[in-house]
XYZ file of C-alpha atoms in Angstrom:
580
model
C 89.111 10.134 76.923
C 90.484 13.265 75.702
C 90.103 12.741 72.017
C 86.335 11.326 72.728
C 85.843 15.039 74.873
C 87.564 17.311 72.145
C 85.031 15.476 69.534
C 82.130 16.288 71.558
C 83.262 19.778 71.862
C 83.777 20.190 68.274
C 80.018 19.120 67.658
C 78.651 21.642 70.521
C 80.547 24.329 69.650
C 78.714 25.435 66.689
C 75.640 25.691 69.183
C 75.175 29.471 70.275
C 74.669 28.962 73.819
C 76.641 26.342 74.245
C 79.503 28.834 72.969
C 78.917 32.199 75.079
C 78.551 29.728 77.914
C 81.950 27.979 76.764
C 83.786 31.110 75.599
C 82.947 32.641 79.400
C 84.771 29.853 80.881
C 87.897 30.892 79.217
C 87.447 28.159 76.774
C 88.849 29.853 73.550
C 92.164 30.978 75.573
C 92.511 26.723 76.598
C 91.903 25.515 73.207
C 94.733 28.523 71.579
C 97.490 27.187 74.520
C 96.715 23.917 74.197
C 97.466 24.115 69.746
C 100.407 26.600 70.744
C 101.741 23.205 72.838
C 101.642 20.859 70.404
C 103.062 18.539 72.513
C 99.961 18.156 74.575
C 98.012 17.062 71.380
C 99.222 13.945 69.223
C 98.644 14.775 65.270
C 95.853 13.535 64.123
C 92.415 13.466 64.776
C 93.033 15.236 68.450
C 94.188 18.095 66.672
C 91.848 17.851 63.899
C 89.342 18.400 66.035
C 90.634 21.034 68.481
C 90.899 23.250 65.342
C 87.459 22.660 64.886
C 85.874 23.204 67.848
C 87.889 26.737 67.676
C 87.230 27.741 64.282
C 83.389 26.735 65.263
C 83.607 29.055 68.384
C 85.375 31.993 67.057
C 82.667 31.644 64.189
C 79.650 33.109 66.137
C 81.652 36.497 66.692
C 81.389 36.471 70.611
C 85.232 37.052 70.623
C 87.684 39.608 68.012
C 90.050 37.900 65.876
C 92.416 40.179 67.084
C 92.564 39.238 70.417
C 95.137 36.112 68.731
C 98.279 35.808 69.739
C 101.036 35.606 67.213
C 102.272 32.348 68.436
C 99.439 30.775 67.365
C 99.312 32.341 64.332
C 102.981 31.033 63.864
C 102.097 27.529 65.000
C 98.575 27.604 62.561
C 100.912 28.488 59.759
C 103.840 25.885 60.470
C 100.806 23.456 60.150
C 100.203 24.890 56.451
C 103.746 24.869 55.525
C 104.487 21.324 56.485
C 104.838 19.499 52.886
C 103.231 16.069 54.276
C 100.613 17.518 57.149
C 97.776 15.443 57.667
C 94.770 17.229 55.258
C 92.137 17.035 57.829
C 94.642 19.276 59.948
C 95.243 21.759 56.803
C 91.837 21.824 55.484
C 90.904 23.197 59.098
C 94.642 25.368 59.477
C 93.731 26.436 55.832
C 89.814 27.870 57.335
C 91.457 29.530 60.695
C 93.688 31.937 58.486
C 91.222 32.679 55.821
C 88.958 34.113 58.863
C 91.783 35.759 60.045
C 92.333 37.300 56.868
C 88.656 38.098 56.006
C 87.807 39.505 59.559
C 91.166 42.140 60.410
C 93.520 44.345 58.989
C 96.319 43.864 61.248
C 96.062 39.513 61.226
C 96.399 39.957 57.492
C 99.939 41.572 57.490
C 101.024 38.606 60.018
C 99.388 36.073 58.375
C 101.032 37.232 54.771
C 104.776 37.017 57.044
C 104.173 33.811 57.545
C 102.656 32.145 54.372
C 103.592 32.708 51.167
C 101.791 32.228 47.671
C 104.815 29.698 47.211
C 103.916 27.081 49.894
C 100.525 26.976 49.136
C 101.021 26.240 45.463
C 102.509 22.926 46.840
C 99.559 21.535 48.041
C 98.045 22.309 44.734
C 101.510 20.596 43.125
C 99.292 17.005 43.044
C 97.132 18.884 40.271
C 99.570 19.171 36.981
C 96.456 21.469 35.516
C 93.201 22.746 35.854
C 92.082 18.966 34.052
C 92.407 17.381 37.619
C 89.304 19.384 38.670
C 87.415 18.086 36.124
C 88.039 14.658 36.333
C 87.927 14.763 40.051
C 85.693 17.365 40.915
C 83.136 18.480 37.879
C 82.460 15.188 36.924
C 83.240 13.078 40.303
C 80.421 10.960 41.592
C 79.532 13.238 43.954
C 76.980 15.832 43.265
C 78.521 19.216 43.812
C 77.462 21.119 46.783
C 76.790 24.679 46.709
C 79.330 25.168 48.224
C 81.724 23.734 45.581
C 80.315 25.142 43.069
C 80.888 28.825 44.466
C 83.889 28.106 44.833
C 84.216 26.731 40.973
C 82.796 30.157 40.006
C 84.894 32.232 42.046
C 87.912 30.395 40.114
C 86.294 30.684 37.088
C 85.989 34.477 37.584
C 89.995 34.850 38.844
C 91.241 32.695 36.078
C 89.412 35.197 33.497
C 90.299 37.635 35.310
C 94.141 37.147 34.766
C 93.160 38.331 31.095
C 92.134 41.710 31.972
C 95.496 43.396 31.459
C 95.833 42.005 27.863
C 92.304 43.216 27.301
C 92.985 47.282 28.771
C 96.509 47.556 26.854
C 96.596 49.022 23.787
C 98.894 47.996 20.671
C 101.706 50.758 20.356
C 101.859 51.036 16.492
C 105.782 52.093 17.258
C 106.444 48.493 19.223
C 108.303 46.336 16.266
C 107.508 43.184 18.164
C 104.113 43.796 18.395
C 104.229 44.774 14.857
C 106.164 41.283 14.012
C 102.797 39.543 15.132
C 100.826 40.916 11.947
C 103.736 40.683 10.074
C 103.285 36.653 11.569
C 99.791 36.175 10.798
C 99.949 37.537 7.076
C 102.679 35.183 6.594
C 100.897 32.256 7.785
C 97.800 32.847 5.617
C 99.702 33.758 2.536
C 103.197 32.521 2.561
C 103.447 29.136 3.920
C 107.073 28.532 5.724
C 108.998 29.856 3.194
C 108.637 33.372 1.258
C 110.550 32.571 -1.964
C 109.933 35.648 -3.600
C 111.522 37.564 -0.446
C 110.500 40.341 1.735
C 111.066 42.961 -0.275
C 109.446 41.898 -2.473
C 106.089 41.746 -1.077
C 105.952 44.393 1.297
C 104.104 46.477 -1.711
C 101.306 43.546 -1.248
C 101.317 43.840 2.481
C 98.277 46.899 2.307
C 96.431 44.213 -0.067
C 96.901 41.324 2.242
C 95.654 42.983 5.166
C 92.624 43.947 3.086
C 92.349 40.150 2.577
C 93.019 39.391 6.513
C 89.882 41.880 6.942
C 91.276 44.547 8.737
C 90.180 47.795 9.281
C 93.199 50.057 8.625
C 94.544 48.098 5.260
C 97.815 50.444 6.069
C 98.491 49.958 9.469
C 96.569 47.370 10.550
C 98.302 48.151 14.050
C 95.849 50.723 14.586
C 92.819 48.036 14.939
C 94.306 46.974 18.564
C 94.420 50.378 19.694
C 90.728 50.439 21.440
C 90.218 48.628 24.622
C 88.544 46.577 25.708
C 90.075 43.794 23.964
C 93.512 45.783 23.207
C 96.087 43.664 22.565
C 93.741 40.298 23.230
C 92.355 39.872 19.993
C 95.745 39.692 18.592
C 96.957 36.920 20.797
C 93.516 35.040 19.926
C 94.141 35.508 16.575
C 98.015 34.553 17.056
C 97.079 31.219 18.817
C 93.773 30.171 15.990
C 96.752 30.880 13.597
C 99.580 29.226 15.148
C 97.136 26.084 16.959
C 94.496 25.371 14.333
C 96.491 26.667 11.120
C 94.004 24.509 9.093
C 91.401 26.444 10.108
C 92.844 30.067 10.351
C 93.826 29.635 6.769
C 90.696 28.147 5.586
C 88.608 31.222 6.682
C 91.126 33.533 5.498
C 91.689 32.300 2.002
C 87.596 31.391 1.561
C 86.458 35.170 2.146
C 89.762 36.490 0.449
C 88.675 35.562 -2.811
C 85.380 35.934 -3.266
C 83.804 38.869 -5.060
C 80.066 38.986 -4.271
C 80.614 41.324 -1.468
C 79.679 38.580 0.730
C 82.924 38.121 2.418
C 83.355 37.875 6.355
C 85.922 39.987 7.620
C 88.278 37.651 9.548
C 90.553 40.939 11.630
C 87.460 42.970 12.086
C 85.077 39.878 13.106
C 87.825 38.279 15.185
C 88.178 41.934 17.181
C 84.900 42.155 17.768
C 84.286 38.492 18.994
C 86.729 38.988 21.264
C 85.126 41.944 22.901
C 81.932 40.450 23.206
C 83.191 37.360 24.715
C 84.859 39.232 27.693
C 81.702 41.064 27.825
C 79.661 37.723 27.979
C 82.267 36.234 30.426
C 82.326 39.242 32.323
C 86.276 39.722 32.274
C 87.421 42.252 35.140
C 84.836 41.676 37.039
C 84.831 40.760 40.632
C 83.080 37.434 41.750
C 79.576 37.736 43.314
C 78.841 36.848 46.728
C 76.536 33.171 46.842
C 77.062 32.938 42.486
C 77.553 29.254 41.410
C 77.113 30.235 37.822
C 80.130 28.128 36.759
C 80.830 26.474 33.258
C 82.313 22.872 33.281
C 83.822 22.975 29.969
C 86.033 25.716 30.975
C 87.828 23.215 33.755
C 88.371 20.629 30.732
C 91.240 22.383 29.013
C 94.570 24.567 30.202
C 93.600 27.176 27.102
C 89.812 27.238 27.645
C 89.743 30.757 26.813
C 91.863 30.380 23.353
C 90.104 27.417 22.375
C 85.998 28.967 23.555
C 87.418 31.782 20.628
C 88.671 28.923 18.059
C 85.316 27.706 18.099
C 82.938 30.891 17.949
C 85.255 32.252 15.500
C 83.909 29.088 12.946
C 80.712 29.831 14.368
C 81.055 33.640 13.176
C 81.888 32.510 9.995
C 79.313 29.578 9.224
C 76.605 32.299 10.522
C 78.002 35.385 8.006
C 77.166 32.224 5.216
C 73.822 31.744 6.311
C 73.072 35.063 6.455
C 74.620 35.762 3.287
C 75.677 38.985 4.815
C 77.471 42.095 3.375
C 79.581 44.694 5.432
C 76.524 46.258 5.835
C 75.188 43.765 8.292
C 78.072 43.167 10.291
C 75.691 44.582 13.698
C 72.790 42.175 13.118
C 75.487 39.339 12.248
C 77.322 39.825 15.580
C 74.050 39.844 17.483
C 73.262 36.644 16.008
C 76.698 35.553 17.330
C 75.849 36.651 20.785
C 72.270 35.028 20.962
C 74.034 31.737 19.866
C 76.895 31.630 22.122
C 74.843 32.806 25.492
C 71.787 30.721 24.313
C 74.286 27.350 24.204
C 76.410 28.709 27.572
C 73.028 28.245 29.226
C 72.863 24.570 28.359
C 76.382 24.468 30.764
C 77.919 21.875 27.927
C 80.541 19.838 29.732
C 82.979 19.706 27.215
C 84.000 21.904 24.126
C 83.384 19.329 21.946
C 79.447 19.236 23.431
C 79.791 23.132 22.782
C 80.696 22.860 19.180
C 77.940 20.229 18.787
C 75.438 22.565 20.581
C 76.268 25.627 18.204
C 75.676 23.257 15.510
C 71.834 22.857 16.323
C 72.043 26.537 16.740
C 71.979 27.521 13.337
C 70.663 31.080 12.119
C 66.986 29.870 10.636
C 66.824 27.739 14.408
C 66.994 31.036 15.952
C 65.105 32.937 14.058
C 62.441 30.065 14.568
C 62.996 30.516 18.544
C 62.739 33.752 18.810
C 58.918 33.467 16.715
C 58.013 30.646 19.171
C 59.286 33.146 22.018
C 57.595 35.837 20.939
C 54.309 33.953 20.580
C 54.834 32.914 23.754
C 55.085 36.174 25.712
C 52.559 37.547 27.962
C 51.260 40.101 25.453
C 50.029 36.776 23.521
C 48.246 35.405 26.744
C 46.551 38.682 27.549
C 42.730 38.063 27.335
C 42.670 41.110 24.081
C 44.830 38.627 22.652
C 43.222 35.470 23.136
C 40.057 37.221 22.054
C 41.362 38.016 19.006
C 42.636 34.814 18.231
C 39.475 33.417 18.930
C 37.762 35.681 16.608
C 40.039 34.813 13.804
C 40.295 30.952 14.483
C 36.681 30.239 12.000
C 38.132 32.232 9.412
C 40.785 30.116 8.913
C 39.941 26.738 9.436
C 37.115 28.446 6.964
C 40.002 28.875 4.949
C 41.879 25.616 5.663
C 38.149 23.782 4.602
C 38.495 25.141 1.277
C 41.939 24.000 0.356
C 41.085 20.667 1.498
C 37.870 20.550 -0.706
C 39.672 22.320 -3.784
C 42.553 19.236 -3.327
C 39.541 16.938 -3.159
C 38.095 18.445 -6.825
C 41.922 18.131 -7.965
C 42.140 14.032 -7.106
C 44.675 11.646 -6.412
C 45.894 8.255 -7.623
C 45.725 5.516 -5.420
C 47.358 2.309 -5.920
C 45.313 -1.193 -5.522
C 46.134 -3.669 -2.571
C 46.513 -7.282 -4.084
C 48.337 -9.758 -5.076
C 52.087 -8.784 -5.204
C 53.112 -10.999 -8.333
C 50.369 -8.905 -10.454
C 51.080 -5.820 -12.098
C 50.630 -2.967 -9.979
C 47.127 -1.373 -10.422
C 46.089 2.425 -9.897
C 42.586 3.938 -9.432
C 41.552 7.417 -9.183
C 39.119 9.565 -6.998
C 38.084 13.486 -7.458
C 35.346 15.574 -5.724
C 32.663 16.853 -8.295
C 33.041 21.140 -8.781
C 29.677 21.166 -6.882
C 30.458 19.296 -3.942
C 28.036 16.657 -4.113
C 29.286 13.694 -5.669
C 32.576 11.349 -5.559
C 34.123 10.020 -8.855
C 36.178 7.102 -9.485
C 37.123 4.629 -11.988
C 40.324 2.333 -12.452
C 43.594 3.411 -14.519
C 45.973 1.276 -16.218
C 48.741 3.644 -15.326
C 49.235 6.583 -12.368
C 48.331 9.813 -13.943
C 50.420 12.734 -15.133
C 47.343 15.358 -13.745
C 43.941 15.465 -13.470
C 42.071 12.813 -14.923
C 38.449 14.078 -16.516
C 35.286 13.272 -14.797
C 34.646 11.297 -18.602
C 36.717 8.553 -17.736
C 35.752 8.104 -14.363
C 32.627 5.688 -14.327
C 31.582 5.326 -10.703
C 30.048 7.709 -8.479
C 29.177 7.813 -4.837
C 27.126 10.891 -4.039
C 27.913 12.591 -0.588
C 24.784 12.693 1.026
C 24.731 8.308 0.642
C 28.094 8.952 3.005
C 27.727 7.576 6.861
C 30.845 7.913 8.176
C 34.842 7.892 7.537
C 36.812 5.368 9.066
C 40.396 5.034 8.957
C 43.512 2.533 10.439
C 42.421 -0.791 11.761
C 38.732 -0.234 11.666
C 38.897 0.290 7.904
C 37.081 -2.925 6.098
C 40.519 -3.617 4.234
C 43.157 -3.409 6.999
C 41.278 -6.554 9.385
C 43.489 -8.963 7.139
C 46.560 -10.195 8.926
C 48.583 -9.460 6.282
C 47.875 -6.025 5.984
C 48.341 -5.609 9.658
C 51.839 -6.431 9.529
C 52.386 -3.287 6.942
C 52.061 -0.305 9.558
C 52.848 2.255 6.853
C 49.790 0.916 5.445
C 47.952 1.144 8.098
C 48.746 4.673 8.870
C 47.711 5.656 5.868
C 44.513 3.702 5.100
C 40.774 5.218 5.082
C 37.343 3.906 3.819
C 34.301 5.426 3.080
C 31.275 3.681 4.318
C 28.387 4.344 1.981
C 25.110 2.728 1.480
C 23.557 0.198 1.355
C 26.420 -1.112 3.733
C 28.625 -0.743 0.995
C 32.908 0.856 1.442
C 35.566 2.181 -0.594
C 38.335 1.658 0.918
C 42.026 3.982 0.321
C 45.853 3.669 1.503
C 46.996 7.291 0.122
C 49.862 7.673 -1.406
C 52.001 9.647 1.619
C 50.935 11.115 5.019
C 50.285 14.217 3.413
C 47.452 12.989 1.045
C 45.865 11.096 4.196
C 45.421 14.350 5.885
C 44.265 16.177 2.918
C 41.717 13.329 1.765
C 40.608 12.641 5.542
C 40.370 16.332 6.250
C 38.377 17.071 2.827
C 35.737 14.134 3.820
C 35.310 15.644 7.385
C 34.334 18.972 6.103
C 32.249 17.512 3.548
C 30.139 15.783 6.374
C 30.144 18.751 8.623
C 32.463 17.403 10.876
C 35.689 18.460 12.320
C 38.735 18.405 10.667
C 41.357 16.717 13.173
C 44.762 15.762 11.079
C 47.807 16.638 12.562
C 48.339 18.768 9.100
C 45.199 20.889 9.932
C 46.667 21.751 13.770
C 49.810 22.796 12.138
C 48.177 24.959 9.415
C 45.928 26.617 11.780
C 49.102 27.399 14.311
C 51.096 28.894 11.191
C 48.111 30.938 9.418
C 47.085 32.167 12.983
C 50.619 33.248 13.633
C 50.804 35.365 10.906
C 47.239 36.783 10.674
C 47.945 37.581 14.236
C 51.551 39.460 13.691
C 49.474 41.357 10.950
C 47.147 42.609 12.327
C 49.582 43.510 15.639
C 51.670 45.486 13.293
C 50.854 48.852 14.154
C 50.757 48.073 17.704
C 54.319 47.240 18.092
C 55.902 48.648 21.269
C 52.201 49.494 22.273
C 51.217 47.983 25.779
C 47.743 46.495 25.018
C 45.497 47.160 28.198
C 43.716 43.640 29.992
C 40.624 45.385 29.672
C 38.790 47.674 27.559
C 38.417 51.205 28.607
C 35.680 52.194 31.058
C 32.423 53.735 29.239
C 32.822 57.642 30.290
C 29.275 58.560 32.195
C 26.065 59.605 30.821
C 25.527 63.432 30.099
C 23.839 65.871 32.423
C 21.658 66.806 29.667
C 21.895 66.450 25.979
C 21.641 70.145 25.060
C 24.461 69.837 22.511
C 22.388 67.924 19.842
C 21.163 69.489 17.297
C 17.457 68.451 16.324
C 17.383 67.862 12.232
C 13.525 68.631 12.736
C-alpha cells in the first residue's frame, strides 16, 4: 500500500496546487525524514519514487533549498557513492544535488564535501570512451530528445573547451622542448628515421627546410606560435598529422616543397591559420548556451575528434590551394574558401568523419562558386518586382537571340544516319535550312560528312510554308514499329516533319543535343515556341548574366519596390522661357 501511495504522490506532485497544498501539510519535511531513515523505505522502487515526488515538489520553488538538512544531503550522496546503487535511485540522487548545486551557494560547498569528481567518474567507468555514446546514444534506436541533445552539446562545448589553454599559450622561443617539436617535424618530412649525414651537418639547411615546411619566420620558426589564439595548438595539430598520418604530412610537404611556379601551399602558415579558424568555427572557450542542441555526431565517433576534424581540412586546404591555383598572394580568399566549405558541410551534421571527408569532396571550389551564383540569384533583391520587371523585359531579347542560333545551326546541317536493316551498310543522309529561311534541303550520302555539305548535292527540297506540324517520340511515323520501340535512345531522339500532301520525313539525331537544336530550329521556323530542355537552360544562363550586367553599377545599392513618387504639379509655370 505504501509503494502504490508514494507512486501516486510522485505523479501529483508535479501539479502546482496539489504541491502548496502538500508542502503546507508538512509534506516535504515527511518525505526528507523518511529518505534520512532508510530503514523505513526498502531500495528500490519505494525509494525511487520518494526521490521523485521530492525533487518534483521542491521543483515549483514554494520551499528554499536551503532549508535541507545536512543529513540528507549526506544520505543523498551515500546513494551516489554506492558503486552498485540501483540507477533509477542515482539518476534521481544524481537530479536532487544538481538542484542543490544550481539553486545555493552554501549547498554547493556541502555537496562538493561529500562527492568528489572521483566517484562520479565510476559510474561513467562502463564507457571505455566517448565511442560508447555513439553507438548507444547518437545512433541508438531511439530518436534523441531535446533534452539529450542539449545535453550532447553542452559536452560537446566542455570537451572543446579543455583545448582552450593550448590555444591562449604562447610558444617561448627559449623552451628547448618546445623547440625539439620543430626540430621533430623537419625531421619527419626530410630525414626519415635516420639522419646519416648527422646533425651538424644539416643545421645550415635547417633555415631552408623551414622555408620548405612553409613557415613564416624561415629562422626561427618558433616565433609563428607566438600569437594566440591558437598558440601552441597548431603545433600539436601539426605534431599529431605528422606523427598519425605520416603518409600524408609528408606528401603535402614534399609536393609544395618542390615546385617552382609560385603556386605552392604553405603547409606551417596554412596549418596555423586552419587551426585558428577552426576554434573560431567551433567556438573554443566559449561557454554553452542555454536550450542549444547544436551538436555534431561525428565528433562522439572518435577519442581525437579534434586532431583528426584538422587531418582532414588540412587535405582539404591543400586540394582547394590546387584548384585555385593560388599564389601567396591569395592566401585570404583561399582560407575563406576553406571556411565556406567546412561550415557549409558541418551544417549537413555528417555522422561520421569518413561522411565528412566524402561531403568536402562534393564541395569542391567551382561547386561553390556555382552555389554562391545560384544563392545570389536567389536573394530577395532578385524577387523584388524592379527585378522581375527587368527580367521580363529582357526575356524576348534572348530567346530572340536563342531563335537565331537555332536557325543559323539549322543553315549549318547535320548528318543523320538511316534506320534499316542492321546487316546493310550503314547509310547517312543530310538536311540544312536554305540562307533565306524558306526551304529544307536533303539528299542521301554514301559517307557522314567532314562539314557542310553544298546545297548542289542535296536534291530534295521541302519548302517551309508546305510544313503542318513537328512531331517527335512515339507519335513520329517511324517509331510505331515494335522494334524501334524497344530502342528508347531512339526514341528520345526521333522527330518527323509532317509535310504535304500527307507526306513525313522522319529523323533520330545524332545526340540529345542535335534533337534540341533541330526541334527548337523547326519551332521557330513555324512561329511556335521553342520548349527543349536546352532552350530553358540557355535562357536561365544568358538571363543570369545579362542580368548581373546590367546590375553592375548597382552593387551594394538597395533597389526601392517601387518607383519614386511623381513630385506635384507647379503653382505656375513662370520659369519657362517662351522661344516665341
Amino acid at each position: 500500500a505504501r509503494l502504490e501511495a508514494l507512486k501516486e504522490l510522485a505523479k501529483l506532485s508535479a501539479d502546482p496546487t496539489f504541491a502548496t497544498e502538500f508542502i503546507s501539510m508538512e509534506g516535504i519535511g515527511t518525505l526528507a525524514r523518511l529518505v534520512e531513515i532508510c530503514s523505513l523505505l526498502s531500495f528500490g522502487e519505494m525509494l525511487a519514487f520518494t526521490l521523485t515526488a521530492f525533487l518534483e515538489l521542491m521543483d515549483h520553488g514554494i520551499v528554499s533549498w536551503d532549508l535541507i538538512s545536512l543529513s540528507f544531503i549526506k544520505q543523498i550522496a551515500s546513494y551516489v557513492n554506492q558503486p552498485m546503487v540501483d540507477v533509477s535511485i542515482l539518476q534521481r540522487s544524481l537530479a536532487i544535488l544538481e538542484s542543490m548545486v544550481l539553486n545555493s551557494h552554501s549547498l554547493y560547498h556541502r555537496v562538493a564535501q561529500e562527492i568528489t569528481v572521483g566517484q562520479l567518474i565510476g559510474h561513467l567507468q562502463v564507457t571505455p570512451n566517448i565511442c560508447h555514446l555513439s553507438q548507444h546514444v547518437i545512433r541508438g534506436n531511439r530518436p534523441i530528445k531535446a533534452e539529450m541533445a542539449h545535453q550532447l552539446y553542452v559536452l560537446q562545448v566542455l570537451t572543446f573547451n579543455l583545448l582552450e589553454e593550448r590555444m591562449m599559450t604562447k610558444m617561448d622561443p627559449s623552451d628547448q622542448a618546445q623547440r625539439d617539436i620543430i626540430f621533430e617535424l623537419r625531421r619527419i618530412a626530410f630525414d626519415g628515421e635516420n639522419d646519416p649525414s648527422g646533425t651538424e651537418k644539416r643545421k645550415a639547411m635547417y633555415t631552408k627546410d623551414y622555408k620548405m615546411l612553409g613557415f613564416t619566420n624561415h629562422v626561427n620558426p618558433a616565433m609563428d606560435f607566438t600569437q594566440t589564439p591558437p598558440g601552441m595548438l597548431a603545433l600539436d595539430n601539426m605534431l599529431y598529422l605528422a606523427k598519425l598520418h605520416q603518409d600524408t604530412y609528408i606528401r603535402i610537404v614534399l609536393e609544395n616543397s618542390s615546385r617552382e611556379d609560385k603556386h605552392e601551399c604553405p603547409f606551417g602558415r596554412c596549418a596555423i591559420e586552419l587551426t585558428r579558424m577552426l576554434c573560431e568555427i567551433l567556438q573554443v572557450g566559449e561557454l554553452p548556451n542555454e536550450g542549444c542542441n547544436d551538436y555534431h555526431p561525428m565528433f562522439f565517433t572518435h577519442d581525437r575528434a579534434w586532431e583528426e576534424f584538422f587531418c582532414v581540412c588540412i587535405q582539404l586546404l591543400n586540394k582547394t590551394w590546387k584548384e585555385m591555383r593560388a599564389t601567396a598572394e591569395d592566401f585570404n580568399k583561399v582560407m575563406q574558401v576553406v571556411r565556406e566549405q567546412i561550415t557549409r558541410t558541418l551544417a549537413m551534421k555528417p555522422s561520421s568523419l569518413d561522411q565528412l571527408k566524402g561531403k568536402l569532396r562534393g564541395l569542391s571550389y567551382s561547386e561553390i562558386l556555382r552555389l554562391r551564383q545560384s544563392e545570389r540569384m536567389s536573394q530577395d533583391d532578385f524577387q523584388s518586382p524592379p527585378i522581375i520587371e527587368l527580367r521580363e523585359r529582357i526575356q524576348p531579347e534572348i530567346l530572340e537571340l536563342i531563335k537565331q542560333q537555332r536557325l543559323n545551326r539549322l543553315c549549318e546541317g547535320s548528318c543523320f544516319r538511316k534506320l534499316g536493316n542492321r546487316r546493310r551498310q550503314e547509310k547517312f543522309w543530310f538536311c540544312r535550312l536554305s540562307l533565306n529561311h524558306k526551304v529544307l534541303h536533303y539528299g542521301d550520302l554514301d559517307e557522314s560528312p567532314q562539314g557542310e555539305v553544298p546545297f548542289e548535292l542535296l536534291t530534295d527540297k521541302i519548302p517551309v510554308s508546305d510544313i503542318k506540324s513537328v512531331v517527335t517520340g512515339k507519335d513520329c511515323p517511324h517509331m510505331k514499329e515494335k522494334s524501334a520501340l524497344k530502342q528508347n535512345k531512339v526514341l528520345e531522339q526521333a522527330f518527323s516533319i509532317l509535310y504535304d500532301p500527307d507526306e513525313n520525313l522522319n529523323f533520330v539525331a545524332p545526340n540529345k543535343y542535335e534533337y534540341c537544336i533541330w526541334t527548337d530550329g523547326l519551332c521557330a521556323l513555324l512561329g511556335r515556341e521553342m520548349g527543349s530542355d536546352l532552350t530553358r537552360s540557355d535562357l536561365d544562363t544568358l538571363i543570369s548574366m545579362e542580368m548581373k550586367l546590367r546590375l553592375l553599377d548597382l552593387e551594394n545599392i538597395t533597389i526601392p519596390e517601387a518607383p519614386p513618387p511623381v513630385p506635384k504639379e507647379p503653382s505656375t509655370y513662370n520659369f519657362t522661357y517662351n522661344y516665341g
